[in-house]
XYZ file of C-alpha atoms in Angstrom:
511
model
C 2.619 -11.377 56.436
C 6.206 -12.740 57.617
C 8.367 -9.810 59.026
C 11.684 -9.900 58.069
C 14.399 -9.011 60.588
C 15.350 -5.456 60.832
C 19.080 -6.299 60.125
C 18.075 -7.743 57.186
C 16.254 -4.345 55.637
C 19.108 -2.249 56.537
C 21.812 -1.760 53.397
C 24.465 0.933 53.022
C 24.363 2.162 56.864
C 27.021 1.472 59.283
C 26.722 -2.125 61.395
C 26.920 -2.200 65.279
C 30.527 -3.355 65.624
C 28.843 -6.046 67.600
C 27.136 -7.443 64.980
C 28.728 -10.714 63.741
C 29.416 -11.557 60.094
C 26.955 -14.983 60.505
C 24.652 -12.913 61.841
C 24.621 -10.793 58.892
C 24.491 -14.360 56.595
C 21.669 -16.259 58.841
C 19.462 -12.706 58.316
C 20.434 -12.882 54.372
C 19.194 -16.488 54.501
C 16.235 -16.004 56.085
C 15.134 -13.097 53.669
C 15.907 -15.365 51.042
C 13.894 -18.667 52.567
C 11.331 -16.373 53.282
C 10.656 -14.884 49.931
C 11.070 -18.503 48.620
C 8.298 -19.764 50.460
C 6.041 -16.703 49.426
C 6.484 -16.750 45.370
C 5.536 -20.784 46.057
C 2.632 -19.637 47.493
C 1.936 -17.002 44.897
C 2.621 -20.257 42.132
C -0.186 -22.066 43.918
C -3.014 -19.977 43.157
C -2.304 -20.119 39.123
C -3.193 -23.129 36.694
C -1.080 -25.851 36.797
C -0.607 -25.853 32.915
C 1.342 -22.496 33.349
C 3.058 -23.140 36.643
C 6.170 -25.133 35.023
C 7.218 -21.883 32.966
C 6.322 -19.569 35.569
C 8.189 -21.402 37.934
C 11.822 -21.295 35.738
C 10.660 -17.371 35.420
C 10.237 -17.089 39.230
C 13.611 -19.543 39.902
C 15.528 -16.116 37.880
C 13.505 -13.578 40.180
C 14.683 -15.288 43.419
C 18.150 -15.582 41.833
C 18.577 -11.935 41.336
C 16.791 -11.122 45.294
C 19.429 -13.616 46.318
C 22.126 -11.599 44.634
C 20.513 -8.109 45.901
C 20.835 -9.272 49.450
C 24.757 -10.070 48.762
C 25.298 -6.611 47.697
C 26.463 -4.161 50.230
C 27.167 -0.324 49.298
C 28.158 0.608 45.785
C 29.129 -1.994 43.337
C 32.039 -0.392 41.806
C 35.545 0.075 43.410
C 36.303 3.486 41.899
C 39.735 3.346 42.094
C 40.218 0.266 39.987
C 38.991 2.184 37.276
C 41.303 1.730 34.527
C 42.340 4.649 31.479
C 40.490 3.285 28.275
C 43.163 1.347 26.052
C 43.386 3.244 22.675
C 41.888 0.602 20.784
C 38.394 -0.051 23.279
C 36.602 2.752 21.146
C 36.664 2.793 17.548
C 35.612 5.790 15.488
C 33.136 5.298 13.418
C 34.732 7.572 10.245
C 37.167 5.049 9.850
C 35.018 2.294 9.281
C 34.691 1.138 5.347
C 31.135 0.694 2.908
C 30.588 -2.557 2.085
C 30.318 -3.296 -1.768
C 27.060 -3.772 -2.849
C 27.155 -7.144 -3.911
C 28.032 -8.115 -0.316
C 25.039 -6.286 1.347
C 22.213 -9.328 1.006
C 24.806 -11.852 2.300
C 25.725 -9.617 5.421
C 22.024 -8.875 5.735
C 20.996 -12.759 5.752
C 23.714 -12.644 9.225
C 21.472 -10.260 11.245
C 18.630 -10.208 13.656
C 17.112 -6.666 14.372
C 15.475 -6.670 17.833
C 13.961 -3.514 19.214
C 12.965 -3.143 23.131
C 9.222 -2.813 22.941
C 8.177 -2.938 26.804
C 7.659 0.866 27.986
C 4.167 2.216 27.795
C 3.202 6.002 26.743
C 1.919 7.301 29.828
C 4.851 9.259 30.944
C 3.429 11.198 27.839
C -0.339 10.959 28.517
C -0.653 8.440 25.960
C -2.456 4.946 26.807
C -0.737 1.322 25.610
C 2.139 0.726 23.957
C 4.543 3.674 23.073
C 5.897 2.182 19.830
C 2.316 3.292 18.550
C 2.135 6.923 20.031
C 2.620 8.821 16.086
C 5.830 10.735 15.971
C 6.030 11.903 12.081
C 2.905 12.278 9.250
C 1.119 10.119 11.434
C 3.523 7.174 11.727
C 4.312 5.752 14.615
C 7.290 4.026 16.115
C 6.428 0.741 14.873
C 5.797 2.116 11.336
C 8.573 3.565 11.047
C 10.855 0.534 12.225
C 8.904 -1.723 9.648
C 8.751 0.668 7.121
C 13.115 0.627 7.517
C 13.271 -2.796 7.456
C 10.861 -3.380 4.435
C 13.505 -0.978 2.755
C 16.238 -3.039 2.923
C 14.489 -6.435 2.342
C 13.096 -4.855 -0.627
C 16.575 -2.680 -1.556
C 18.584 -5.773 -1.279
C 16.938 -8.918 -2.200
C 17.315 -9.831 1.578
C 15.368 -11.370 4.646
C 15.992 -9.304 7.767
C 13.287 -10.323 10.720
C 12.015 -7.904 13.071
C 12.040 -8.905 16.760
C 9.833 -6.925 19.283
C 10.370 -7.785 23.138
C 7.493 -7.118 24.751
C 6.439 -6.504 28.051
C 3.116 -7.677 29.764
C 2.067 -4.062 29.527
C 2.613 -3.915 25.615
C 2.397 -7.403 24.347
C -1.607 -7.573 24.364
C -1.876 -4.039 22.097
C 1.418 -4.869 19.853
C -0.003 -8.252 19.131
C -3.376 -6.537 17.513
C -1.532 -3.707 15.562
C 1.177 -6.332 14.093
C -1.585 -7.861 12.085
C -1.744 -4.696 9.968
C 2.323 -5.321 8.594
C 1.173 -8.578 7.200
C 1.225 -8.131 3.361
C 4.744 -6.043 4.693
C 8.372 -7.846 3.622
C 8.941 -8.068 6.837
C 8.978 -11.369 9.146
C 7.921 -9.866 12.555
C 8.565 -12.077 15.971
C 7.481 -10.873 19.473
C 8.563 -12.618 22.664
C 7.778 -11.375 26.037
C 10.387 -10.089 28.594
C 9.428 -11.471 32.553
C 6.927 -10.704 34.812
C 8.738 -10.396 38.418
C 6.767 -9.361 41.714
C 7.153 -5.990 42.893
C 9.069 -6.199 46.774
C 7.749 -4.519 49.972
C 10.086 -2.079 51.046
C 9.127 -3.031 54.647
C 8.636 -7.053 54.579
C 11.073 -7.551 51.581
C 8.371 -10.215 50.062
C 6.081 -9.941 47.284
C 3.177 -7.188 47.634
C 0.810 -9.684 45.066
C -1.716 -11.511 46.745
C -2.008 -13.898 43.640
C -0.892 -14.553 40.290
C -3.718 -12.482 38.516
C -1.051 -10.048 37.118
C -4.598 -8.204 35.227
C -6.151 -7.780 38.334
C -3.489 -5.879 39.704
C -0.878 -4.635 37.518
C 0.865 -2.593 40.261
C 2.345 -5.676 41.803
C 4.281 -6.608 39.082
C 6.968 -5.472 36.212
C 9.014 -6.205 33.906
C 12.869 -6.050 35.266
C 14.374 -3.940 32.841
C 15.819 -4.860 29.440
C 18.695 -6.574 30.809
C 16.379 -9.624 31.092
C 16.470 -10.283 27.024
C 19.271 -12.580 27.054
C 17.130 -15.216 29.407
C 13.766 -14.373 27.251
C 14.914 -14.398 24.030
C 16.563 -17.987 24.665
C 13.531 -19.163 26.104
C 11.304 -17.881 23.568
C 13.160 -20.807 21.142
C 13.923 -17.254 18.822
C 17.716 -17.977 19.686
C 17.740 -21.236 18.573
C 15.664 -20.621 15.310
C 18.316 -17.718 14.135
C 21.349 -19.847 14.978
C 19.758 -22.695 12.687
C 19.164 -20.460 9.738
C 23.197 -18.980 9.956
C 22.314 -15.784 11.334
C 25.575 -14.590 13.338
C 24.726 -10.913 15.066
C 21.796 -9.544 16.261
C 21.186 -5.384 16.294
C 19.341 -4.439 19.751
C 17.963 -0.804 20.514
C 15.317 1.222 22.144
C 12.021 1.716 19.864
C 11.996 5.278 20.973
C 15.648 5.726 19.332
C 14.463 6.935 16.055
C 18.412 7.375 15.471
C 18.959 3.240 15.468
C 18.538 2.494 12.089
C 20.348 -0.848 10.481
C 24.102 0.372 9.889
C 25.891 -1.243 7.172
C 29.326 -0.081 7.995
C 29.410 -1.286 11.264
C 27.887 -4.622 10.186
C 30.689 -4.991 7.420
C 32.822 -4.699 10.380
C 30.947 -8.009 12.117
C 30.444 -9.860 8.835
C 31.574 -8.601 6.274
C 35.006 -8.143 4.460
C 36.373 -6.285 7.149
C 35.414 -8.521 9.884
C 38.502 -9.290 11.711
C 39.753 -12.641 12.472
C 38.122 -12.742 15.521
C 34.936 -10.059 15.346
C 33.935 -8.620 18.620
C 30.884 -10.434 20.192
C 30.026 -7.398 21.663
C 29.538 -4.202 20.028
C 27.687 -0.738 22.305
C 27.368 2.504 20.028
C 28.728 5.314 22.279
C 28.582 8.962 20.866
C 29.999 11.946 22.460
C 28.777 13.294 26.001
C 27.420 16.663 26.173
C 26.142 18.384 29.454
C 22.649 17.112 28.384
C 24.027 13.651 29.107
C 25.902 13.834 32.488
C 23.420 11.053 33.486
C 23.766 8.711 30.579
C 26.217 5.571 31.029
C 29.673 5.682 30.192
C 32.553 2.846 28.979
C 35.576 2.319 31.685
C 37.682 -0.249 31.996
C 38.620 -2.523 34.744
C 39.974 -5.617 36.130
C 41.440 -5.705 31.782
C 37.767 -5.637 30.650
C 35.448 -2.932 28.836
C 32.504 -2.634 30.773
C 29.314 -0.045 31.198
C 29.455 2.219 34.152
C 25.695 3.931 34.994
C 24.930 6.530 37.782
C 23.007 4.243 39.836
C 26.933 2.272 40.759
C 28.618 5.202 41.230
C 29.717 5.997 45.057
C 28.382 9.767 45.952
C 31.298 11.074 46.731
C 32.225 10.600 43.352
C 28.958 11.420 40.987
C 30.526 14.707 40.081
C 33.479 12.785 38.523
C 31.394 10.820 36.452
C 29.333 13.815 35.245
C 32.391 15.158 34.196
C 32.528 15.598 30.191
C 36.663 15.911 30.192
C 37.232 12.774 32.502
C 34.452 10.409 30.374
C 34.277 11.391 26.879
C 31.307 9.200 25.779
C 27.741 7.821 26.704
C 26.009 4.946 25.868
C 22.861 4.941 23.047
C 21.847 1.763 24.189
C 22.691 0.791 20.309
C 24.127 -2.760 20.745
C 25.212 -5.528 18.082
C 26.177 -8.929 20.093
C 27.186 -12.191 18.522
C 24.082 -14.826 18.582
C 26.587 -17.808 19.208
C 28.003 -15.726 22.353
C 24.806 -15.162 23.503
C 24.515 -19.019 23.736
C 27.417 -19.561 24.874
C 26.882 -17.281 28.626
C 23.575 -18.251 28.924
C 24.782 -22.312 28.530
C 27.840 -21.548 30.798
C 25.740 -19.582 33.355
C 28.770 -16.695 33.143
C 26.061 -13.865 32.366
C 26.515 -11.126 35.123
C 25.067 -7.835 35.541
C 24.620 -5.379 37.582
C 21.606 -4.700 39.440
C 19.608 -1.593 40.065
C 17.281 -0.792 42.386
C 14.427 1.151 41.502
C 12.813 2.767 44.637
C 8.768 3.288 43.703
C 5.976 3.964 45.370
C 2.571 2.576 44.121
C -0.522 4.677 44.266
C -2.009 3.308 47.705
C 1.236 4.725 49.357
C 2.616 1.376 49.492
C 6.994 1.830 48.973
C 8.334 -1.180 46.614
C 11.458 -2.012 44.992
C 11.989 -3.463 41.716
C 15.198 -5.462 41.437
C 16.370 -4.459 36.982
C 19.519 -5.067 34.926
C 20.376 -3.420 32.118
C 21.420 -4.927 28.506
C 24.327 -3.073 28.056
C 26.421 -4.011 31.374
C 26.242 -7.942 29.867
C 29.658 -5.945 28.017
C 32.241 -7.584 30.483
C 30.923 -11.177 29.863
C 31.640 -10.934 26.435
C 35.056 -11.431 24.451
C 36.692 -8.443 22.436
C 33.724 -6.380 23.391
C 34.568 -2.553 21.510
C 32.582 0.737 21.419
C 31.799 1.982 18.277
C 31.913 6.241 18.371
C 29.081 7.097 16.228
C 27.315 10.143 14.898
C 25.196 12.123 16.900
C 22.357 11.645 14.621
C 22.211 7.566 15.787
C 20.878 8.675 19.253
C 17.224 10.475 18.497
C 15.355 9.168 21.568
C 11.438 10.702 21.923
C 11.103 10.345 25.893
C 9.305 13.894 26.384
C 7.268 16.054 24.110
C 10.102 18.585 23.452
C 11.771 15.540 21.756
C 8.892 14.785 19.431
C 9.186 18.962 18.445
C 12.424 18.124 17.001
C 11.082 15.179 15.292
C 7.998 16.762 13.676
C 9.735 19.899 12.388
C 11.195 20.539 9.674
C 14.764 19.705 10.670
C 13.916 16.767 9.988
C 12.888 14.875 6.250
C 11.843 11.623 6.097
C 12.845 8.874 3.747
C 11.841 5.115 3.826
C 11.176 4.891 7.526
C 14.191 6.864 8.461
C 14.545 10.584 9.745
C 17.548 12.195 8.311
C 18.499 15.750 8.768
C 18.002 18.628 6.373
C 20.743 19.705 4.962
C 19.368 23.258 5.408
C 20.704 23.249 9.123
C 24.221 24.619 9.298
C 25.620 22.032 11.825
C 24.788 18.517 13.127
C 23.656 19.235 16.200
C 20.353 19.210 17.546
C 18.547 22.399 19.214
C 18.451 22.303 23.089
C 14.475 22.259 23.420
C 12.994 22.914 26.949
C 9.357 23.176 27.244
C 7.311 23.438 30.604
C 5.871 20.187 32.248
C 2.886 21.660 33.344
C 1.319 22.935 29.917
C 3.600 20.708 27.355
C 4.193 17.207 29.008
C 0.919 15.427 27.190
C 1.076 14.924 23.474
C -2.312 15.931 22.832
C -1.945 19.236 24.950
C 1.151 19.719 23.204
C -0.519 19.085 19.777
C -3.053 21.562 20.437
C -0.629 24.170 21.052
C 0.949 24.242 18.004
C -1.352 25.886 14.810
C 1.482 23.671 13.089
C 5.165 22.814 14.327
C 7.679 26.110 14.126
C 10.352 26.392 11.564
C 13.632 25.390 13.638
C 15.769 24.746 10.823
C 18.260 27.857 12.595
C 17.298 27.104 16.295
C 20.030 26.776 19.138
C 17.584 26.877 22.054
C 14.200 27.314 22.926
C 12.531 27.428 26.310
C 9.016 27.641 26.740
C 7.362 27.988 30.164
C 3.623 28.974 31.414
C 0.437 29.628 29.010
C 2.124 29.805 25.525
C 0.334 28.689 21.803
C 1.806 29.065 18.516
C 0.064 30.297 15.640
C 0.903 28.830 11.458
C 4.336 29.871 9.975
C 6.248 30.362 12.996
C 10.099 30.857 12.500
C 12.178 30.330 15.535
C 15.900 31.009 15.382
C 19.013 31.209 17.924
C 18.036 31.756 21.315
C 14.457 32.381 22.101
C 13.000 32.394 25.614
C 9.285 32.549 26.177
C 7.597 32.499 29.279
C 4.171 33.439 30.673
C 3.501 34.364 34.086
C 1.050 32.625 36.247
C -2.076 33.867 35.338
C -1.188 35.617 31.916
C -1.141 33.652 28.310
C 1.295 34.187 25.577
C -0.369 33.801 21.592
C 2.620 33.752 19.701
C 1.049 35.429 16.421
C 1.270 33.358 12.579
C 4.351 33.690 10.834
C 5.804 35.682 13.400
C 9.751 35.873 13.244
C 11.463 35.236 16.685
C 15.641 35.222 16.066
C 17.315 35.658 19.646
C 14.687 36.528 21.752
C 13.292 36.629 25.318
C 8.981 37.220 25.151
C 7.457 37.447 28.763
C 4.401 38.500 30.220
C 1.052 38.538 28.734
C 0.304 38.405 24.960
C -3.245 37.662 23.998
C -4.400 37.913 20.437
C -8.055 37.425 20.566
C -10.426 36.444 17.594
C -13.003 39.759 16.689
């Protein structure tokens, strides 16, 4: 394989003050020429029916390498960073009902699209996540069609369900989609690209061939920030402009919070849409120290924009963890305007950020993927706001101490949608922690529960080590429980736990 030139590879360390700034460019333009010549190669070996797509697919992968190589040290010059103008973040108490005659008209503007590429296996669960069963044996995907259904029913209306899929999911979500047929829902799936994973040594492709089946570790799919490109190219753009629809809602499937809001879509479309609506809408909701990670709004250069870890110099990360200095974090619930959409892709004015995601694969091999994210499209859109929402509209199930919270009884659902007892005193959520090593699978963590713990007065729970849970269990305040290496904690049926710390060994043996 072509070696690259050392200069090339290095990014973020300090140049030889000998080194010229063409050398630096002829080095960028070799990488470039060189990884050109390499996805050609890689088109060869596929049937020439496909190769025209794949080709316009690979033309955006070598754009966004070409950009990568252009980048040098952090994106983001912290100290343009701008105080948020009062009006960039709206709260969402003050936004008004629409009347109910208005609801099927508003509804007949709107596209909901849910981000269907991420597989279960960070929780021991094969294929698609959207079908991993979160509540009475729903899954993700039942529970999003079940919420649509609702409203198409509720209102007289026609809301379509979009799924972007990912090579990894599309196969599995095209089988179980069949079952929602006699549903009132119009489902649509598109697929999000395919882009070559990059040597971290040779800075070219590590697939020998275009067989993405044969080996899946060479490729994936670059983050969700490539659904502006997809969607247009699926022809699903063009088909909801034709039919009048004017906003589309876009969210993770594992946000079991991002439900269709009708008071922030009366703000797009209906009676108290503004003269000129925002084309760009991102759901924020108030950071906690559990979200010192999560991205946050700033402005600069006069424009809202999102601001994630990955851009933010070191010297500087403990600023943006800060909860007093950014007040807000982004849900990754986003409304944009289907006409504005167009309009950057058309005018080519669609920038974001990239992010490089160091892996390495299981033959030892280190890669990078080159992403983008969805959300930092923000500062190519006009009027784009944040929206503070509720708490409840951010209900992600990433880890298994997230699907606790779901199962239990803080929870009741109703038509697709999880809404929170109104048993439990105040809004928020309990802080759930429970240990990778025994907890981290869904099926081990099924099998340790007799039957999910009432948490209805919870404020924290961490779990650690050898632990089960017997029927009835109440938990409630603070309760710590944590067996040694070696020992194994039965927590008993309907035992009572209110502000407690159990360690050691606790075995309750059948006789």
């Amino acid at each position: 394989m072509l070696d690259v030139p050392q200069e090339a590879k290095v990014r973020g360390h300090q140049r030889a003050p000998s080194d010229s700034k063409e050398f630096h460019e002829v080095t960028k333009r070799d990488a470039l020429r060189l990884l050109e010549n390499e996805v050609d190669r890689l088109l060869q070996t596929t049937e020439s029916a496909r190769r025209p797509a794949l080709q316009a697919e690979m033309g955006r992968f070598a754009d966004l390498f070409g950009r990568f190589l252009q980048e040098e040290g952090p994106s983001l010059d912290w100290n343009k960073i701008q105080k948020l103008p009062e009006n960039a973040v709206m709260d969402y108490t003050n936004l008004k009902s629409p009347k109910n005659e208005q609801i099927r008209l508003m509804l007949d503007k709107l596209v909901v699209i849910k981000l269907n590429g991420g597989l279960g296996t960070s929780m021991g669960c094969h294929g698609p996540k959207s079908v991993i069963p979160v509540r009475s044996d729903l899954t993700f995907l039942d529970l999003t069609v079940q919420q649509i259904e609702h409203l198409n029913k509720t209102y007289d209306a026609n809301v379509p369900l979009v799924l972007m899929n990912s090579f990894n999911t599309d196969e599995d979500t095209e089988k179980i989609v069949r079952k929602y047929k006699g549903f009132r829902v119009q489902i649509h799936t598109f697929n999000q690209s395919c882009f070559p994973r990059i040597s971290r040594e040779h800075f070219l492709p590590v697939a020998k061939d275009f067989d993405v089946e044969k080996d899946m570790e060479a490729w994936y799919p670059p983050g969700h920030g490539d659904f502006y490109d997809t969607f247009r190219n699926s022809g699903l753009l063009k088909k909801f402009l034709c039919e009048g629809r004017e906003y589309c809602f876009l969210s993770n499937i594992d946000n079991l919070g991002a439900t269709v809001d009708l008071n922030i879509l009366n703000k797009l479309v209906g009676e108290e849409r503004a003269t000129t609506p925002p084309e760009f809408v991102m759901e924020v909701t108030d950071k906690t120290r559990a979200d010192v990670k999560g991205g946050t709004l700033i402005q600069m250069e006069n424009k809202l924009r999102l601001l994630e870890i990955a851009q933010v110099p070191p010297e500087h990360v403990d600023d943006f963890k800060s909860v007093k200095t950014f007040k807000f974090f982004n849900t990754n619930n986003i409304w944009a305007n289907l006409s504005a959409i167009d309009r950057v892709l058309r005018e080519r004015t669609l920038n974001m950020e990239i992010i490089v995601n160091n892996k390495t694969l299981e033959n030892g091999l280190r890669v990078i993927q080159l992403e983008t994210a969805v959300g930092s499209a923000m500062k190519c859109f006009d009027g784009a706001i944040g929206i503070n929402v509720p708490r409840s509209r951010f209900l992600p199930v990433k880890k298994s101490s997230d699907l606790l919270l779901v199962m239990s009884n803080l929870y009741t659902l109703k038509s697709g949608s999880l809404v929170m007892s109104p048993q439990r005193m105040f809004p928020t959520t309990p802080l759930v922690k429970l240990g990778e090593n025994h907890f981290s699978k869904v099926k081990e963590f099924l099998g340790r529960f007799a039957n999910i713990p009432d948490i209805i007065e919870l404020d924290h729970l961490t779990v650690s080590g050898d632990v089960t849970f017997g029927r009835g269990v109440s938990l409630r305040g603070t309760v710590i429980i944590i067996a040694n290496h070696g020992d194994r904690i039965d927590i008993p049926a309907g035992a009572i736990l209110e502000n407690k710390i159990v360690s050691g060994n606790m075995r309750i043996l059948d006789h």
